[in-house]
Amino acid sequence: KAGVTQTPRYLIKTRGQQVTLSCSPISGHRSVSWYQQTPGQGLQFLFEYFSETQRNKGNFPGRFSGRQFSNSRSEMNVSTLELGDSALYLCASSFGLAGRNEQFFGPGTRLTVL
Amino acid sequence: AQSVTQLGSHVSVSEGALVLLRCNYSSSVPPYLFWYVQYPNQGLQLLLKYTSAATLVKGINGFEAEFKKSETSFHLTKPSAHMSDAAEYFCAVNPKRAGSQGNLIFGKGTKLSVKP
């Protein structure tokens, strides 16, 4: 069974631009969660989608948004990029709602904002 | 607010020595607890999880962790370190509050180095 895939793996943008990251969960998994990883703040939860609905949201500004499609694939979008948005963005999928269910992580998308 | 504290941002052990990575959580009720490992340029891989069953949890690659409610701890151990264990380890908690499903709260991580 294929694992969680994220595209692109690396991305370079400039301040003010917007970016869209993609995540394909493991086949059969309906929950997709997004995390931001930075050296300073560590791993922080962005949001979780289940059956195309946002079920939980972390403490991030409205510039960060996401969506989930009927095939469970998910995208996250960051508008008006800031230097501080440079991070590794990780996507995780689980069969049911994440929590006691194991979350399987993708390799991440490394975003650099210049 | 829920939090996870990992004592020691860097731990170095010799090959064959005991590995002990410490994790303490703050939660009003016993949460679900997880240990993840991250190798360079890769995502996170689940090592083991505690979800209110046995307090001693065995995971992959010879790792295990013991949930101690009285100490609010969930330390990760491995009897004998291998060079391939060198990586960053993250302790995480899910508070089990309504609406918190999926909201894993991570510790800052501990980088494990293994000396030959």
Short mmCIF file of C-alpha atoms in Angstrom, two decimals:
data_model
loop_
_atom_site.label_atom_id
_atom_site.label_comp_id
_atom_site.label_asym_id
_atom_site.label_seq_id
_atom_site.Cartn_x
_atom_site.Cartn_y
_atom_site.Cartn_z
CA LYS A 1 0.00 0.00 0.00
CA ALA A 2 1.44 3.36 -0.98
CA GLY A 3 2.19 5.79 1.81
CA VAL A 4 1.20 9.41 2.19
CA THR A 5 2.53 11.49 -0.67
CA GLN A 6 3.11 15.21 -0.70
CA THR A 7 3.85 17.45 -3.63
CA PRO A 8 5.95 19.32 -4.28
CA ARG A 9 8.78 18.26 -1.97
CA TYR A 10 10.55 21.61 -2.19
CA LEU A 11 9.25 25.05 -2.97
CA ILE A 12 10.78 28.51 -3.07
CA LYS A 13 8.54 31.56 -3.06
CA THR A 14 8.90 35.27 -2.37
CA ARG A 15 7.11 37.36 0.19
CA GLY A 16 3.58 38.29 -0.78
CA GLN A 17 3.04 35.34 -3.08
CA GLN A 18 0.67 32.50 -2.36
CA VAL A 19 1.32 28.77 -2.41
CA THR A 20 -0.69 25.58 -2.60
CA LEU A 21 0.57 22.30 -1.20
CA SER A 22 -0.95 18.92 -1.97
CA CYS A 23 -1.35 15.75 0.06
CA SER A 24 -2.60 12.34 -1.04
CA PRO A 25 -3.49 10.12 1.91
CA ILE A 26 -3.12 6.39 2.15
CA SER A 27 -5.85 4.65 0.20
CA GLY A 28 -8.93 4.24 2.39
CA HIS A 29 -7.93 6.92 4.87
CA ARG A 30 -10.50 9.66 5.28
CA SER A 31 -8.75 12.00 7.71
CA VAL A 32 -5.98 14.36 6.70
CA SER A 33 -4.17 16.61 9.17
CA TRP A 34 -1.60 19.29 8.43
CA TYR A 35 1.31 20.36 10.64
CA GLN A 36 3.95 23.06 10.38
CA GLN A 37 7.47 22.25 11.58
CA THR A 38 10.01 25.00 12.27
CA PRO A 39 13.22 25.02 14.34
CA GLY A 40 11.84 27.66 16.65
CA GLN A 41 8.25 26.59 17.19
CA GLY A 42 8.60 22.86 16.57
CA LEU A 43 5.63 20.91 15.28
CA GLN A 44 2.34 22.78 15.33
CA PHE A 45 -1.09 21.59 14.27
CA LEU A 46 -2.72 23.52 11.45
CA PHE A 47 -6.01 21.76 10.71
CA GLU A 48 -7.71 18.41 10.18
CA TYR A 49 -10.15 17.44 7.45
CA PHE A 50 -12.46 14.46 7.51
CA SER A 51 -14.99 13.68 4.81
CA GLU A 52 -14.37 17.04 3.14
CA THR A 53 -15.13 18.98 6.33
CA GLN A 54 -12.69 20.84 8.54
CA ARG A 55 -13.02 19.18 11.94
CA ASN A 56 -10.38 20.99 13.94
CA LYS A 57 -8.17 24.02 13.51
CA GLY A 58 -4.99 25.17 15.18
CA ASN A 59 -3.98 28.67 16.12
CA PHE A 60 -2.87 30.03 12.76
CA PRO A 61 -3.98 33.18 10.93
CA GLY A 62 -6.61 33.09 8.24
CA ARG A 63 -3.89 33.21 5.57
CA PHE A 64 -3.62 29.48 6.12
CA SER A 65 -6.50 27.53 4.66
CA GLY A 66 -7.20 24.08 3.37
CA ARG A 67 -9.70 21.84 1.74
CA GLN A 68 -10.36 18.19 1.14
CA PHE A 69 -11.76 16.59 -1.95
CA SER A 70 -14.15 13.67 -2.30
CA ASN A 71 -11.24 11.29 -2.90
CA SER A 72 -9.75 12.44 0.45
CA ARG A 73 -6.86 14.27 -1.19
CA SER A 74 -6.19 17.54 0.54
CA GLU A 75 -4.62 20.85 -0.29
CA MET A 76 -3.47 23.65 1.92
CA ASN A 77 -3.01 27.20 0.78
CA VAL A 78 -1.00 30.00 2.27
CA SER A 79 -1.68 33.47 0.95
CA THR A 80 0.44 36.59 1.27
CA LEU A 81 3.53 34.65 2.27
CA GLU A 82 5.75 35.97 5.04
CA LEU A 83 9.35 35.07 5.80
CA GLY A 84 8.17 33.28 8.95
CA ASP A 85 6.14 30.86 6.86
CA SER A 86 9.35 29.12 5.84
CA ALA A 87 8.92 25.65 7.28
CA LEU A 88 8.46 21.97 6.64
CA TYR A 89 4.76 21.29 6.13
CA LEU A 90 3.75 17.78 7.04
CA CYS A 91 0.57 16.02 6.11
CA ALA A 92 -0.73 13.00 8.02
CA SER A 93 -3.57 10.64 7.26
CA SER A 94 -5.56 8.24 9.39
CA PHE A 95 -8.43 5.85 8.75
CA GLY A 96 -10.84 7.52 11.13
CA LEU A 97 -10.70 10.79 12.93
CA ALA A 98 -7.15 11.28 14.18
CA GLY A 99 -6.63 10.92 17.89
CA ARG A 100 -6.27 7.39 19.14
CA ASN A 101 -5.94 6.30 15.52
CA GLU A 102 -2.42 6.16 14.20
CA GLN A 103 -1.51 9.03 11.91
CA PHE A 104 0.79 8.22 9.01
CA PHE A 105 2.98 11.11 7.96
CA GLY A 106 4.19 12.06 4.53
CA PRO A 107 7.75 13.24 3.82
CA GLY A 108 6.71 16.88 3.92
CA THR A 109 7.00 19.91 1.67
CA ARG A 110 9.85 22.24 2.52
CA LEU A 111 8.77 25.81 1.80
CA THR A 112 11.33 28.58 1.67
CA VAL A 113 10.09 32.16 1.54
CA LEU A 114 12.62 34.75 0.33
CA ALA B 1 -3.31 24.37 28.22
CA GLN B 2 -2.00 20.95 27.40
CA SER B 3 1.74 20.67 26.98
CA VAL B 4 4.48 18.14 26.44
CA THR B 5 7.99 18.55 27.81
CA GLN B 6 10.92 16.58 26.52
CA LEU B 7 13.93 16.87 28.80
CA GLY B 8 17.12 17.25 26.82
CA SER B 9 17.17 18.55 23.29
CA HIS B 10 20.24 16.41 22.58
CA VAL B 11 21.11 13.00 23.99
CA SER B 12 24.27 11.10 23.11
CA VAL B 13 24.85 7.43 23.91
CA SER B 14 27.38 4.82 22.91
CA GLU B 15 26.39 1.95 20.67
CA GLY B 16 25.04 -0.86 22.85
CA ALA B 17 24.16 1.46 25.74
CA LEU B 18 20.72 2.10 27.17
CA VAL B 19 18.63 4.76 25.47
CA LEU B 20 16.37 6.84 27.72
CA LEU B 21 14.41 9.75 26.29
CA ARG B 22 12.22 11.61 28.74
CA CYS B 23 8.73 12.95 28.19
CA ASN B 24 6.35 14.57 30.65
CA TYR B 25 2.87 15.79 29.85
CA SER B 26 0.39 18.07 31.50
CA SER B 27 -3.21 16.98 31.28
CA SER B 28 -6.15 16.88 33.62
CA VAL B 29 -7.06 13.40 32.37
CA PRO B 30 -4.75 10.70 31.05
CA PRO B 31 -4.35 11.50 27.38
CA TYR B 32 -3.40 9.38 24.44
CA LEU B 33 0.40 9.44 24.14
CA PHE B 34 2.67 8.78 21.20
CA TRP B 35 6.34 8.61 20.34
CA TYR B 36 7.41 9.42 16.80
CA VAL B 37 10.83 9.28 15.15
CA GLN B 38 12.03 11.53 12.35
CA TYR B 39 15.04 10.74 10.20
CA PRO B 40 16.68 13.57 8.21
CA ASN B 41 14.57 14.83 5.32
CA GLN B 42 11.76 12.48 6.16
CA GLY B 43 8.36 12.64 7.80
CA LEU B 44 7.44 11.20 11.17
CA GLN B 45 7.13 7.49 11.86
CA LEU B 46 5.12 6.17 14.78
CA LEU B 47 7.21 4.17 17.25
CA LEU B 48 4.47 3.35 19.76
CA LYS B 49 1.29 4.65 21.34
CA TYR B 50 -0.55 4.53 24.66
CA THR B 51 -4.34 4.60 24.52
CA SER B 52 -5.45 3.56 28.01
CA ALA B 53 -4.57 -0.12 27.70
CA ALA B 54 -1.38 -1.65 29.15
CA THR B 55 0.90 0.90 30.79
CA LEU B 56 4.03 -0.70 29.32
CA VAL B 57 3.88 -0.26 25.58
CA LYS B 58 6.17 -2.04 23.17
CA GLY B 59 6.89 -0.47 19.82
CA ILE B 60 8.95 -1.02 16.74
CA ASN B 61 12.73 -1.34 16.52
CA GLY B 62 13.02 -2.56 20.12
CA PHE B 63 11.67 0.60 21.74
CA GLU B 64 9.23 0.63 24.61
CA ALA B 65 7.65 3.23 26.89
CA GLU B 66 5.94 3.14 30.24
CA PHE B 67 2.97 5.33 31.12
CA LYS B 68 3.20 6.53 34.74
CA LYS B 69 0.14 8.50 35.71
CA SER B 70 1.53 9.51 39.11
CA GLU B 71 4.58 11.06 37.43
CA THR B 72 2.72 12.25 34.29
CA SER B 73 5.53 10.67 32.33
CA PHE B 74 5.91 8.54 29.23
CA HIS B 75 9.64 7.93 28.87
CA LEU B 76 11.00 6.05 25.87
CA THR B 77 13.65 3.37 26.35
CA LYS B 78 15.68 0.88 24.36
CA PRO B 79 18.05 -1.53 26.09
CA SER B 80 20.80 -1.37 23.49
CA ALA B 81 21.36 1.52 21.09
CA HIS B 82 22.20 0.91 17.46
CA MET B 83 23.80 3.34 15.06
CA SER B 84 20.60 3.34 13.02
CA ASP B 85 18.70 4.79 16.01
CA ALA B 86 20.31 8.19 15.46
CA ALA B 87 17.39 10.47 14.66
CA GLU B 88 15.07 13.01 16.27
CA TYR B 89 12.37 11.70 18.57
CA PHE B 90 9.12 13.44 19.37
CA CYS B 91 6.69 12.78 22.16
CA ALA B 92 3.10 13.80 21.41
CA VAL B 93 -0.18 13.91 23.27
CA ASN B 94 -3.78 13.98 22.19
CA PRO B 95 -5.76 15.53 25.01
CA LYS B 96 -8.95 13.55 24.26
CA ARG B 97 -11.03 16.66 24.70
CA ALA B 98 -14.14 17.01 22.60
CA GLY B 99 -13.18 18.69 19.37
CA SER B 100 -9.52 17.87 19.83
CA GLN B 101 -9.41 14.78 17.74
CA GLY B 102 -6.43 15.06 15.47
CA ASN B 103 -4.84 17.82 17.46
CA LEU B 104 -1.56 16.20 18.37
CA ILE B 105 0.53 18.40 20.65
CA PHE B 106 4.21 17.70 20.17
CA GLY B 107 7.20 18.17 22.39
CA LYS B 108 10.19 20.09 21.06
CA GLY B 109 11.99 16.87 20.16
CA THR B 110 15.18 15.15 21.30
CA LYS B 111 18.02 14.49 18.89
CA LEU B 112 19.65 11.17 19.63
CA SER B 113 23.27 10.64 18.63
CA VAL B 114 24.85 7.20 18.81
CA LYS B 115 28.62 6.96 19.12
CA PRO B 116 30.47 3.94 17.79
#
